[in-house]
Coordinates of C-alpha atoms and ligand atoms in Angstrom, one line a residue:
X1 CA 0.0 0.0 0.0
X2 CA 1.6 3.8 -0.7
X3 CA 0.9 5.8 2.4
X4 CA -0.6 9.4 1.5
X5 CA 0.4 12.0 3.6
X6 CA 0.0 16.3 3.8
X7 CA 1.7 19.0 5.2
X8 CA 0.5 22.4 5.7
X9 CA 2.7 25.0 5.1
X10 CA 5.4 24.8 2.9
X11 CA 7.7 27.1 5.2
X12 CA 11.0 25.4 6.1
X13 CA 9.6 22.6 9.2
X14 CA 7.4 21.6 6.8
X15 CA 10.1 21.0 3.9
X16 CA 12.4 19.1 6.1
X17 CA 9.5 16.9 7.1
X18 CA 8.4 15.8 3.1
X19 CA 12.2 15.1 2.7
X20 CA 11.9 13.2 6.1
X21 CA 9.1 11.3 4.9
X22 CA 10.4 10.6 1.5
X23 CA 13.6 9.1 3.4
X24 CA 11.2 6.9 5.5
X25 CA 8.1 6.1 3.2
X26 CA 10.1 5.9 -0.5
X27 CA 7.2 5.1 -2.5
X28 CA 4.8 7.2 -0.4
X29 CA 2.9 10.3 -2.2
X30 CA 2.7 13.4 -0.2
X31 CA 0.8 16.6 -0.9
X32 CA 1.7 20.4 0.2
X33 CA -1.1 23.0 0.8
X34 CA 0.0 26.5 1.3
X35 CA -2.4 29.5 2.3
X36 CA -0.4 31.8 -0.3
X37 CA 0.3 30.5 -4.2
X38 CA 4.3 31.1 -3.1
X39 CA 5.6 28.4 -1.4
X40 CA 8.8 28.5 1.8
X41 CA 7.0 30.9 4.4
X42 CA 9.6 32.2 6.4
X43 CA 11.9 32.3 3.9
X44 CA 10.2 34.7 1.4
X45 CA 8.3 36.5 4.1
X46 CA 10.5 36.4 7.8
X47 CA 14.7 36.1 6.5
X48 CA 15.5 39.8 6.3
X49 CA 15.7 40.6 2.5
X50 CA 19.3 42.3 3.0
X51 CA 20.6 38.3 4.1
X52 CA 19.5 36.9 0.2
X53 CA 21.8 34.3 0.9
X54 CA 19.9 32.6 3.5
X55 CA 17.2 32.4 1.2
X56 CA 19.2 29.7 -0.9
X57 CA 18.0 26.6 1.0
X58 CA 14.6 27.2 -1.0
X59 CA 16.4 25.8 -3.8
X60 CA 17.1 22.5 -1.9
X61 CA 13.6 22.8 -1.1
X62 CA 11.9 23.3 -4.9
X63 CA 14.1 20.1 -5.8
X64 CA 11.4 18.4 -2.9
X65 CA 8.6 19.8 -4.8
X66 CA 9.5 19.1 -8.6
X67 CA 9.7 15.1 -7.7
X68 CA 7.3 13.0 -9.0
X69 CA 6.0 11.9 -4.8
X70 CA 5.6 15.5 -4.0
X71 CA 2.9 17.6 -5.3
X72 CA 2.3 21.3 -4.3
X73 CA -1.1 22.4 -3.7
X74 CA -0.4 26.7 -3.3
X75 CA -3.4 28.9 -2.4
X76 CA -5.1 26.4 -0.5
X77 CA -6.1 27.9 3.5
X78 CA -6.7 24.6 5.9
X79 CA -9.6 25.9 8.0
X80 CA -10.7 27.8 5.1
X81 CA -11.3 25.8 2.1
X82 CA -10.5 22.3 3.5
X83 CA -11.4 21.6 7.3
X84 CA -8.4 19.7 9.2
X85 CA -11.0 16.8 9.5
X86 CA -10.8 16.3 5.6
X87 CA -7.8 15.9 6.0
X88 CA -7.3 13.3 8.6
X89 CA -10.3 11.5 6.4
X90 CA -8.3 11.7 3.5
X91 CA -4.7 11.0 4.7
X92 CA -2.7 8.5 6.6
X93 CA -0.9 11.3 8.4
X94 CA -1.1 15.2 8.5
X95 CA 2.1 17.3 9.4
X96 CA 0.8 20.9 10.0
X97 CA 3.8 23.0 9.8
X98 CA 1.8 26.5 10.2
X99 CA 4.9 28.2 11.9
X100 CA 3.5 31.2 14.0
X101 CA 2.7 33.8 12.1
X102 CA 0.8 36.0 15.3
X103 CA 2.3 38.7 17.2
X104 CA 2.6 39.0 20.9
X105 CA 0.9 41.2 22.9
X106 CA 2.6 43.3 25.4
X107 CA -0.4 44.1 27.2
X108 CA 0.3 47.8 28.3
X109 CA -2.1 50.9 27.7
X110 CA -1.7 53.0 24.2
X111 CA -0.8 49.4 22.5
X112 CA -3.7 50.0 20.0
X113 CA -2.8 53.4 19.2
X114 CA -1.5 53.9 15.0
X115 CA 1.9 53.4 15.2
X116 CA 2.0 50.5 16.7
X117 CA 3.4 47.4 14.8
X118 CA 4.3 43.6 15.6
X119 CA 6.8 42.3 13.8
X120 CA 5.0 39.6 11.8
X121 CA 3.3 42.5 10.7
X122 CA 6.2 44.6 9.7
X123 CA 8.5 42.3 8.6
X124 CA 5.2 41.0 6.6
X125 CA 4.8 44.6 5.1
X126 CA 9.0 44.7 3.9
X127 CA 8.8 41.4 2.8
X128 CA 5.5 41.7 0.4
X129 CA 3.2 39.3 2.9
X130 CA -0.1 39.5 0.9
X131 CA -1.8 40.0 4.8
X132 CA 0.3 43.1 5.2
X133 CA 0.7 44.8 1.8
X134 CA -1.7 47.5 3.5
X135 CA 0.0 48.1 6.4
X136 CA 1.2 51.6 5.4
X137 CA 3.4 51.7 8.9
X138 CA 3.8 55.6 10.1
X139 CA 7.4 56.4 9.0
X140 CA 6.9 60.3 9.3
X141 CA 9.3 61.1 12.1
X142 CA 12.4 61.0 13.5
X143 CA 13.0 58.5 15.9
X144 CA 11.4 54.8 15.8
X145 CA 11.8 52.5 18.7
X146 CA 11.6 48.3 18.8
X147 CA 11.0 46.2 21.4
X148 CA 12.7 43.5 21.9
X149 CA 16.2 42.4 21.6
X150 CA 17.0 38.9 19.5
X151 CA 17.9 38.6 16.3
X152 CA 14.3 39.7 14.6
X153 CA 14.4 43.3 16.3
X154 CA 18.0 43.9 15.0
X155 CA 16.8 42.9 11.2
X156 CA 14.0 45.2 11.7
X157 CA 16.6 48.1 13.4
X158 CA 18.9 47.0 10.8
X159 CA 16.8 47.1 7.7
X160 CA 14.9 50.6 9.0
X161 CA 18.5 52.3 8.9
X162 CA 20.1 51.0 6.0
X163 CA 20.8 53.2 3.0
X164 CA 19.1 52.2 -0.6
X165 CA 22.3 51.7 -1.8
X166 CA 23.1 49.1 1.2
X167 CA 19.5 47.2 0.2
X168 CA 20.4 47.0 -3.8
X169 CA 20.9 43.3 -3.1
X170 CA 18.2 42.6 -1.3
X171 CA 14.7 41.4 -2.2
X172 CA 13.2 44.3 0.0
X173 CA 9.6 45.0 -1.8
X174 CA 9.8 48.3 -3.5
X175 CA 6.3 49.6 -1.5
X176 CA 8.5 49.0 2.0
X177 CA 11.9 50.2 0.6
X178 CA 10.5 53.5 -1.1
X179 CA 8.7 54.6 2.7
X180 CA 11.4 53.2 4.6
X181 CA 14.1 55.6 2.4
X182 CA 11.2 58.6 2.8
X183 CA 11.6 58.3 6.7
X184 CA 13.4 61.3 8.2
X185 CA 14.9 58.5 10.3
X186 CA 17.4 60.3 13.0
X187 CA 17.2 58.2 16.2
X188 CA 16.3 53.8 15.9
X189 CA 15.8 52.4 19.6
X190 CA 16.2 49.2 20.7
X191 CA 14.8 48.5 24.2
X192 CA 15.6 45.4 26.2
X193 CA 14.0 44.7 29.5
X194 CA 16.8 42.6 30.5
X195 CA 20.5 42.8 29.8
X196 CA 23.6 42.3 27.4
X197 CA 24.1 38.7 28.5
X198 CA 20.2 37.5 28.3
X199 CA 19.8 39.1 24.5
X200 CA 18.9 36.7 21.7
X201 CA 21.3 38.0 19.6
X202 CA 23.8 35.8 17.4
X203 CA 27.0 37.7 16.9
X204 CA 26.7 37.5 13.2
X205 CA 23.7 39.1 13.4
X206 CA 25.1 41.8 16.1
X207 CA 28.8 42.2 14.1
X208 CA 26.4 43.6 11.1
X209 CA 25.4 46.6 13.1
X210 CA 29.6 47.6 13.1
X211 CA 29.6 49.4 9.7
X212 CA 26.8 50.1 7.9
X213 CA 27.1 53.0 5.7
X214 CA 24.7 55.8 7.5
X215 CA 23.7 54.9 11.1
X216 CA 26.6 54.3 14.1
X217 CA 25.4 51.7 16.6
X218 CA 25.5 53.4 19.9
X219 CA 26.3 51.3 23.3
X220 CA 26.3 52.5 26.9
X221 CA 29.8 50.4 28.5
X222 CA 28.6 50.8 31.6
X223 CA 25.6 48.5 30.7
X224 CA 28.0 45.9 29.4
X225 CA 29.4 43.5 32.6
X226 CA 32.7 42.3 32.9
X227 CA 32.0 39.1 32.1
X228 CA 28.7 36.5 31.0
X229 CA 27.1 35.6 34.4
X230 CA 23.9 33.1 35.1
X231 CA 24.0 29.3 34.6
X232 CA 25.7 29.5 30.8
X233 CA 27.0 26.7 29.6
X234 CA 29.2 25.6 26.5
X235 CA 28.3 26.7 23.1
X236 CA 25.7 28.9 24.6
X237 CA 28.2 30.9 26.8
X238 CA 30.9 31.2 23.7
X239 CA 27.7 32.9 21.9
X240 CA 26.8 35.3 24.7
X241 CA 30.9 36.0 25.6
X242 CA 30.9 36.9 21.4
X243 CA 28.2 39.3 22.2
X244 CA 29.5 41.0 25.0
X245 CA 32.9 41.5 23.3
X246 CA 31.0 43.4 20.0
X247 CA 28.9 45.4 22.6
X248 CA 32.5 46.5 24.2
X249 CA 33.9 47.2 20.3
X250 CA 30.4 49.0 19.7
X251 CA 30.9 51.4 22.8
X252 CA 34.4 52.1 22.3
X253 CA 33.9 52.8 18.7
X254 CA 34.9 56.7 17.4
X255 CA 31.3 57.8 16.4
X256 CA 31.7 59.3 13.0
X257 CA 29.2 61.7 12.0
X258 CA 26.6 59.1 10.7
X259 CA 23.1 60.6 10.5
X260 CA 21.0 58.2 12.1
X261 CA 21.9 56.5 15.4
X262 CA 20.9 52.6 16.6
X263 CA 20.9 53.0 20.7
X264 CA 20.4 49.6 22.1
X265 CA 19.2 50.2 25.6
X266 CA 19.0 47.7 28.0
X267 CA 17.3 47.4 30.8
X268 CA 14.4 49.7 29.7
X269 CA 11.1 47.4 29.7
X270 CA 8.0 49.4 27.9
X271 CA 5.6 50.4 30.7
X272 CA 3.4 53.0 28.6
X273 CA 3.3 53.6 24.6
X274 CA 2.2 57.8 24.7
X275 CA 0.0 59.6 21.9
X276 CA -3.7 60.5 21.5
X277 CA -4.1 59.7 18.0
X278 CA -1.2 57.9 17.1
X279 CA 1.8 57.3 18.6
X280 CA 3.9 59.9 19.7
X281 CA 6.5 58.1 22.1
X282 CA 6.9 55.6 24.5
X283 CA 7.6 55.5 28.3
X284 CA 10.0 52.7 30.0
X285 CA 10.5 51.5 33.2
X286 CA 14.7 51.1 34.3
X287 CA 14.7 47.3 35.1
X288 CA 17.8 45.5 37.0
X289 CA 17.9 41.8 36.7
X290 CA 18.1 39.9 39.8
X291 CA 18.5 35.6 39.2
X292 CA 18.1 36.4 35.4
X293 CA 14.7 37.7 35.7
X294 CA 13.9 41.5 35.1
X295 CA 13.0 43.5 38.2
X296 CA 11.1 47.1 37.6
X297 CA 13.2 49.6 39.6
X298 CA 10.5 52.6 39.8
X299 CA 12.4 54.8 37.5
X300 CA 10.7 55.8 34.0
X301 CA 11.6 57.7 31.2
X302 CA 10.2 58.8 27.9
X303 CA 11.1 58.4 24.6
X304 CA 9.6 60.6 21.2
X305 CA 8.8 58.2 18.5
X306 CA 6.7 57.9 15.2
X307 CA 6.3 53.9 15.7
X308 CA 6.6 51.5 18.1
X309 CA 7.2 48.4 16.3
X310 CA 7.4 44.7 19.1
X311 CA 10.0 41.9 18.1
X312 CA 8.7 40.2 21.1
X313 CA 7.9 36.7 19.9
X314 CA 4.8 35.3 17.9
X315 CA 1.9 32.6 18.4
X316 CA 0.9 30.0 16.8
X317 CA -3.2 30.3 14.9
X318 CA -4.3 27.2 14.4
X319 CA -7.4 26.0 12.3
X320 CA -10.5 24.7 13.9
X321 CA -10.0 21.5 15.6
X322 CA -6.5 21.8 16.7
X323 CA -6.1 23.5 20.3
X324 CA -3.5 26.2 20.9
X325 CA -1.4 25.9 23.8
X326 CA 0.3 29.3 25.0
X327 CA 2.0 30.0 21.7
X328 CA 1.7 26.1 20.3
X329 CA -0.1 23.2 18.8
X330 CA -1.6 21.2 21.7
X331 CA 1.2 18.6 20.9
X332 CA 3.5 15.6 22.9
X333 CA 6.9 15.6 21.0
X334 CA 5.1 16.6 17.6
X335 CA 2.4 14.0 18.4
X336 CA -1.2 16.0 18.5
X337 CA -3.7 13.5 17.9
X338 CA -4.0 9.9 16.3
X339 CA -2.9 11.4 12.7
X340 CA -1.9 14.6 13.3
X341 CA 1.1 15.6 14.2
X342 CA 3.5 19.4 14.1
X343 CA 6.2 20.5 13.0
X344 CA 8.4 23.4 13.6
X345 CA 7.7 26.8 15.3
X346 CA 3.9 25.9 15.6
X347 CA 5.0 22.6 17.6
X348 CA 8.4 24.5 20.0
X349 CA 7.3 28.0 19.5
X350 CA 9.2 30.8 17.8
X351 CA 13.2 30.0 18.4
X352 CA 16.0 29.0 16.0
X353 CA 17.2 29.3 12.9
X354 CA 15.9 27.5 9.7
X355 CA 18.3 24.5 10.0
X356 CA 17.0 24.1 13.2
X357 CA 13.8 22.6 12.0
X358 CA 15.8 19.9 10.7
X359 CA 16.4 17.1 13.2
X360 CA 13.4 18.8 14.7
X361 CA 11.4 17.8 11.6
X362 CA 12.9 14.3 11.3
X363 CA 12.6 13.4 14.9
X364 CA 8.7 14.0 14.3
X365 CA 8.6 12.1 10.8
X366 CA 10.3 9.4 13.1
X367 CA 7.6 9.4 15.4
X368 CA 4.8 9.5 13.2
X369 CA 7.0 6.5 11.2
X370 CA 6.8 3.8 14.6
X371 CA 2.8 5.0 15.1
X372 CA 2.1 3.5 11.5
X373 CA 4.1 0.9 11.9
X374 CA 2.3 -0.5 14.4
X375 CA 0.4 -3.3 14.0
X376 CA -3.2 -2.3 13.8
X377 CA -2.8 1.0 12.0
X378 CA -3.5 0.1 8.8
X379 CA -2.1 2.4 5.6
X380 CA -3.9 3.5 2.2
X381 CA -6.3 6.4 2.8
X382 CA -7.7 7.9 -0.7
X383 CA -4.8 10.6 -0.4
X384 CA -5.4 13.6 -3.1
X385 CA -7.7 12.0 -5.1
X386 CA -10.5 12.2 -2.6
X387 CA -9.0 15.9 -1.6
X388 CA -9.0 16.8 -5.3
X389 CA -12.5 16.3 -6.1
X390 CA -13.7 18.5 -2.7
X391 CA -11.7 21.2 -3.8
X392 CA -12.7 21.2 -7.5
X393 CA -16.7 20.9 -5.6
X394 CA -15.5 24.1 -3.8
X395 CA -13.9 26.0 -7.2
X396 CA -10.6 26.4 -5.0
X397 CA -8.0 27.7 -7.9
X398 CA -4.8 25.5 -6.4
X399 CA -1.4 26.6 -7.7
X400 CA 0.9 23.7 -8.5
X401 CA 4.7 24.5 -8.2
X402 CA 5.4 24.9 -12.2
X403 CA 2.6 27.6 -11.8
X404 CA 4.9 29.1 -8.8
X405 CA 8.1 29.0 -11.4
X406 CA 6.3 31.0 -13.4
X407 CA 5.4 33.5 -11.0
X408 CA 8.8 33.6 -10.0
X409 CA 10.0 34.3 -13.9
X410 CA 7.5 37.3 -14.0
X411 CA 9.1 38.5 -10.6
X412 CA 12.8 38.2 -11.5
X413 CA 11.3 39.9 -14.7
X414 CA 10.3 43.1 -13.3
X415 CA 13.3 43.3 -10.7
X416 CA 14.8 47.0 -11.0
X417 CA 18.2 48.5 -9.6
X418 CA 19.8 44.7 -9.3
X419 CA 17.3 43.3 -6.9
X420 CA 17.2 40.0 -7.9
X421 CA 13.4 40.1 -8.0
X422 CA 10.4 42.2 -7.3
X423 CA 7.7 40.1 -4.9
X424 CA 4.3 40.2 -6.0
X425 CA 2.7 41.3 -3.0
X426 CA -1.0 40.5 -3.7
X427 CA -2.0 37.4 -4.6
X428 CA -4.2 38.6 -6.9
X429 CA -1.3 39.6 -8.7
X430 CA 0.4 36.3 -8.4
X431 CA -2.8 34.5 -10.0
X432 CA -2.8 37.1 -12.6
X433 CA 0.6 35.7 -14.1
X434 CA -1.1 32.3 -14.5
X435 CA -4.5 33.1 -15.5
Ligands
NAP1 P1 13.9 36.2 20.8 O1 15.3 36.1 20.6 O2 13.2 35.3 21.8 O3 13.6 37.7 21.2 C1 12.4 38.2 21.8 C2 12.7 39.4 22.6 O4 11.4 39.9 23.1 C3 13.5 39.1 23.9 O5 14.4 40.1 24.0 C4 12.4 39.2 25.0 O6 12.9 39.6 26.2 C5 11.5 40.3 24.4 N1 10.2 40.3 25.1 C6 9.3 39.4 25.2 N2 8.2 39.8 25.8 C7 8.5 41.1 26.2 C8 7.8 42.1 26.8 N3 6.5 41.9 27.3 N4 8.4 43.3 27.0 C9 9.6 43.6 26.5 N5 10.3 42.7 25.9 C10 9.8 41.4 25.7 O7 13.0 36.0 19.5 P2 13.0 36.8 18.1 O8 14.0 37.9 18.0 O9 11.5 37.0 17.8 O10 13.5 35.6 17.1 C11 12.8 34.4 17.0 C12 13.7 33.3 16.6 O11 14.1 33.5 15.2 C13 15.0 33.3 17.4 O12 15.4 32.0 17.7 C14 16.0 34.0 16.5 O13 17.3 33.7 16.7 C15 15.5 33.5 15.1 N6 16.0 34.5 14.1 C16 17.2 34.3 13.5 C17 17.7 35.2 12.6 C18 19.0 34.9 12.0 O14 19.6 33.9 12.2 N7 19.5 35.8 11.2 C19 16.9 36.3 12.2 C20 15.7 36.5 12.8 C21 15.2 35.6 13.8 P3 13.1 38.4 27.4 O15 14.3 37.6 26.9 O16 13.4 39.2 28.6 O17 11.8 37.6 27.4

């Protein structure tokens, strides 16, 4: 019998799990749904557009979706025009590798004020996200502040500072780039509640703020210690002793006359975001950290911003029928019910890098391999047959992945200034290319 499988979401977790699969079920046939036509998630709408490199492992991953097991379903929203029932119906298993595409909340007054961004949402809007094409963020003023400090609030400090010269490379969508260059950007904060030693960053990431070509990363010493402190061990402490010595080089760095100014301030924990009908600045709350947790001291100050834009972290949305649990999948190990099972940032929550979601992905595909296995599970479900004729009863125009190359041709088509490509951001758009 040839096992039928799905996965939904064709980000990176769920990539890793088809080849997975493939490497544990040869002969098996396995279809990908994706909400947009595009396939790779986080890669075409999370990787920063100015790190184009990263974005190479989709080409390991079209290889998975031009074999002859592997079919690509684009355009297709679980919950929407399929119910997560269908599928289990339908296939022997169901990977859902959703990701978490929801921002945090930080749950203080003015948070609702226009201004105010998460970072799905504004890394969404740079990178042409069909859900945040709209988002016209309020880029009118001087100063900007982000919350947060790991590796997604530096790309968004990063990318908001950078010259249009320093994004020629990048796939940054034109819409984002043009308002982003318009912004009479002076001052970019970056608040963390805690310190130096607890930040996300890797020192990659950090060692890109050293030269960029208009903005001069600005570090207090005195909020750098001597040394990393806290029960760090190993690989973990080499990464946070990198940190601290670029912090140190950052602070003792000659400040040439750069026009715009990245302040990473530590131990500053938003307590108030200020404005009446938008946001106008932001007020913090000095922290200290006392056993590695961040303890308000009293002390506030204010801040004048334009936008207030949280790198905080994100939450998984499931569909109907699959409970959330704090920012997850209701799941044991990637196990969430008899065949269903999650992959990636919807099953850990939102940490690591996309090779992460490798042995992460194959551990599950493991899993999910010994629960067929077993003796009374028995394999052979209708698979896309019986899925194909529900969505053609539904008139659900699916985009296979030739249909994505050619979308992709008509982007790298009307690139300008030696971006490799220019996104189209709508997917009416996209569909427009094929139809
Ligand atoms: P992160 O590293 O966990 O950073 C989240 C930040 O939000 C932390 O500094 C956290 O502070 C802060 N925060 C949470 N709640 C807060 C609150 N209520 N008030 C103030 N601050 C709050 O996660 P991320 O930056 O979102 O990145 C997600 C994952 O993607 C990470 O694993 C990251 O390394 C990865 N990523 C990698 C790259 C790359 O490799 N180039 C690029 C982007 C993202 P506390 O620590 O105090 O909670």
């Amino acid at each position: 019998m040839v096992a039928s499988f799905t996965i939904v979401g064709a980000g990176p977790s769920g990539m890793y799990a088809a080849d997975a699969l493939l490497k544990n079920f040869p002969d098996c046939q396995i279809d990908v749904f994706d909400k947009i036509p595009t396939p790779f998630g986080l890669i075409r709408f999370g990787v920063a557009p100015d790190h184009f490199k990263t974005k190479n492992t989709a080409r390991q991953f079209a290889r998975t979706l031009e074999l002859d097991q592997v079919r690509y379903l684009g355009n297709v929203e679980i919950g929407r025009d399929l119910s997560v029932e269908e599928l289990k119906e339908n296939y022997d298993a169901v990977i859902m590798s959703i990701g978490a595409y929801n921002d945090r909340k930080l749950g203080i007054p003015g948070e609702d004020l226009p201004g105010v961004y998460g970072a799905c949402a504004f890394v969404g809007w740079y990178n042409g996200h069909p859900d945040y094409r709209d988002l016209n963020p309020l880029l009118d003023g001087t100063g900007a502040a982000v919350i947060g400090i790991g590796n997604v609030a530096l790309d968004v400090c990063r990318v908001i500072s950078k010259t249009r010269a320093e994004m020629d490379d990048s796939d940054i969508c034109a819409h984002a780039l043009d308002s982003i260059q318009d912004m009479p950007v002076e001052n970019v904060h970056m608040f963390g509640r805690r310190g130096p030693v607890e930040a996300g960053f890797t020192p990659k990431e950090l060692g890109e703020t050293r030269d960029l070509e208009r903005c001069a990363a600005i570090v207090d010493g005195g909020q750098i210690p001597d040394e990393v402190e806290g029960e760090f061990e190993g690989r973990e402490k080499g990464i946070k002793e990198k940190n601290l010595n670029i912090l140190r080089e950052l602070a003792a760095q000659d400040k040439p006359e750069k026009s715009v100014k990245m302040h990473f301030q530590f131990y500053a924990s938003p307590v108030e975001i200020l404005g009446t009908d938008r946001v106008e600045g932001i007020r913090l709350e000095r922290t200290e950290v006392v056993d590695g947790r961040a303890v308000a001291t009293g002390e506030t100050f204010d801040v004048p911003c334009c936008s207030v834009i949280t790198a905080i972290g994100y939450y998984a949305d499931p569909p109907e029928g699959l409970p959330l649990n704090g920012a997850t999948i209701e799941n044991e190990a990637g196990r969430v019910s008899d065949n269903v099972y999650v992959v990636g940032w919807a099953k850990r929550g939102p940490s690591g890098t996309i090779p992460t979601n490798g042995p992460d992905s194959r551990d599950v595909v493991d899993l999910l391999t010994e629960d067929l296995n077993k003796a009374d599970v028995e394999i052979g479900r209708p698979g896309g047959t019986a899925i194909d004729a529900l969505l053609s009863s539904r008139d659900i125009r699916t985009v296979s992945f030739n249909e994505v190359l050619k979308i992709r041709d008509a982007e790298i088509a009307r690139a300008v200034d030696g971006h490799p490509w220019e996104k189209f951001t709508r997917i009416s758009e996209m569909l427009a290319v094929l139809d």
